[in-house]
Amino acid sequence: MASNSSTSIRPDWQQALYAKPWIWLALLICAHIVSRISISAGMKWDESEQILWAQQLQLGYGPQPPLYTWMQWAACQILGPSVLALALLKHLLIALTYCLAWLAGRQLLGQKGAWWVAAGLLLMPPFGWDSLRDQTHTVMVTAMTMGLWWAVLRQVQRPQAINFVLIGLFCGLGMLSKYSYAMLIGALFLASMTVTQVRRAIFARGWWLAPLVGLLVFAPHGFWLASHWGMATTETVQKMSISTEASHLKGLGNLLKALLATLGLWLIAVLLSYRSRLWRTGSNASLPAQVWAWPLLRNYLLIIAICLLAMVLAADVTDFKQRWMLPLTAIAPLALYVWRPTLLEQGVGRMFTTFVVVFALIFLIMATLRPWQGGRKNDPDELNHPVKALAQELRKAGYDGKGVIVGSDHMIAAMLHSQFPQTYALGCSDGAQLRQCLSQADADTAGGLLLITRADKPVEGWWTGIFTTQTKTAVQTLSMPFEKMPASATPAQYQYLWIAP
């Protein structure tokens, strides 16, 4: 009897997670920020792009919308072009995504259900893992996706004019995050039109605020986009591998692989955690007073499925990236619990919560150990580059940390810019891009010019291209050990030329 009593009053760690999610989220985010700034001063692909783009504030930056870079510019103004500025912005946006997902879940579910909706994102590798590894715009668009769902559900629950402002804001910011967000807006609007209660709420008094706010938010970049359409869309179209010669089966297969790569881990956790309960409708087949929720979510997912199939069968798209699937399917956890509210009963789903906590720790450990992975495989990457040691050697060789840096790729350029923030850095590989960079560098000769390449990512003929416009001079070489690599590993080598002002 005493044993039963002590069991009943024993604190439940899972209930503590559901009741105070913000505390645990803050601890996780802080751990990731500390991990990132501690392991390496090197920068990955997307991180390097942001450091270079954030050197100036523009209406557009090529193939990606500008919102993330605008925010990165603001972070760099405060913290400098540093790994800290990159990590802080990234992980604050990850935290925002979880918060907005929780808020969306709370519109329809209790504390536990909302926690599971937000935690489901962690079990989607494009968010739970890739966002830690090297994603930027995908994190932003996922945050705006969950924000839009929260605003729409809030409007249906309690119609108010402020909700239309929020809907317009998230639509505009979403389009400034990823152009593919337009598909999500269209699918959600069409799904809303199929459910009477939702349709009435969407066209309630003040509905015009949503398109007005959305257009005002997007308009400045929209004017830039109209005159740079090719620059903004060519790269994405190429990634889709549109081909009338390829079999539709190839496109369908790649679509299925992208969907499984996005949702597979979450689905495994769901199947193992809930098992036969997934197929029991129970006595409470729909959420009380929210009978509109399941038709809305179901129809949205059906419309997304139809659009993706049409891309394969009608538009001949043959390649899909899992990061493209993430914002389109991020609402799947909420749809699950609205479809099967019996999963939310007391004592159900404890294994799912355990799954989430375990993978949160696994992803944190994996993110922390990334530089040592290069050593284990004897294959160094950007996180193994001795960035601070390289900067120190360049100073010893006479480089004053000013002027223009032209690197053979944008990663070496960004890493050096983080060590020499008074410079303007450019990453230029070859051909027309290299000529354009050299022309831009020549226009600002007051501070001198540093040209640099790295041996682990050689660009054939790069120095030949350099010397078509610059006076041929002896190139200097620096050699030093990679960080977190065995002593027997091939050292990092850099070739550079410092042209003083």
mmCIF file with all atom_site columns, C-alpha atoms in Angstrom, residues 403-409 412-413 424-428 437-438 441 449-453:
data_model
loop_
_atom_site.group_PDB
_atom_site.id
_atom_site.type_symbol
_atom_site.label_atom_id
_atom_site.label_alt_id
_atom_site.label_comp_id
_atom_site.label_asym_id
_atom_site.label_entity_id
_atom_site.label_seq_id
_atom_site.pdbx_PDB_ins_code
_atom_site.Cartn_x
_atom_site.Cartn_y
_atom_site.Cartn_z
_atom_site.occupancy
_atom_site.B_iso_or_equiv
_atom_site.pdbx_formal_charge
_atom_site.auth_seq_id
_atom_site.auth_comp_id
_atom_site.auth_asym_id
_atom_site.auth_atom_id
_atom_site.pdbx_PDB_model_num
ATOM 1  C CA . GLY A 1 403 ? 41.541 45.161 -48.250 1.00 0.00 ? 403 GLY A CA 1
ATOM 2  C CA . VAL A 1 404 ? 39.869 42.443 -50.324 1.00 0.00 ? 404 VAL A CA 1
ATOM 3  C CA . ILE A 1 405 ? 40.146 38.672 -49.902 1.00 0.00 ? 405 ILE A CA 1
ATOM 4  C CA . VAL A 1 406 ? 39.521 36.535 -52.997 1.00 0.00 ? 406 VAL A CA 1
ATOM 5  C CA . GLY A 1 407 ? 39.313 32.825 -52.216 1.00 0.00 ? 407 GLY A CA 1
ATOM 6  C CA . SER A 1 408 ? 39.135 29.902 -54.620 1.00 0.00 ? 408 SER A CA 1
ATOM 7  C CA . ASP A 1 409 ? 35.828 28.999 -52.960 1.00 0.00 ? 409 ASP A CA 1
ATOM 8  C CA . ILE A 1 412 ? 37.959 29.705 -47.424 1.00 0.00 ? 412 ILE A CA 1
ATOM 9  C CA . ALA A 1 413 ? 36.972 33.319 -48.153 1.00 0.00 ? 413 ALA A CA 1
ATOM 10 C CA . TYR A 1 424 ? 35.691 42.451 -47.931 1.00 0.00 ? 424 TYR A CA 1
ATOM 11 C CA . ALA A 1 425 ? 35.719 38.779 -48.960 1.00 0.00 ? 425 ALA A CA 1
ATOM 12 C CA . LEU A 1 426 ? 34.746 37.102 -52.231 1.00 0.00 ? 426 LEU A CA 1
ATOM 13 C CA . GLY A 1 427 ? 34.570 33.421 -53.102 1.00 0.00 ? 427 GLY A CA 1
ATOM 14 C CA . CYS A 1 428 ? 35.324 32.885 -56.783 1.00 0.00 ? 428 CYS A CA 1
ATOM 15 C CA . CYS A 1 437 ? 35.577 38.962 -58.639 1.00 0.00 ? 437 CYS A CA 1
ATOM 16 C CA . LEU A 1 438 ? 38.929 40.269 -59.839 1.00 0.00 ? 438 LEU A CA 1
ATOM 17 C CA . ALA A 1 441 ? 38.641 43.625 -56.258 1.00 0.00 ? 441 ALA A CA 1
ATOM 18 C CA . LEU A 1 449 ? 44.411 42.170 -52.235 1.00 0.00 ? 449 LEU A CA 1
ATOM 19 C CA . LEU A 1 450 ? 44.837 38.707 -50.701 1.00 0.00 ? 450 LEU A CA 1
ATOM 20 C CA . LEU A 1 451 ? 44.434 35.766 -53.096 1.00 0.00 ? 451 LEU A CA 1
ATOM 21 C CA . ILE A 1 452 ? 44.237 32.310 -51.523 1.00 0.00 ? 452 ILE A CA 1
ATOM 22 C CA . THR A 1 453 ? 43.454 28.674 -52.362 1.00 0.00 ? 453 THR A CA 1
#
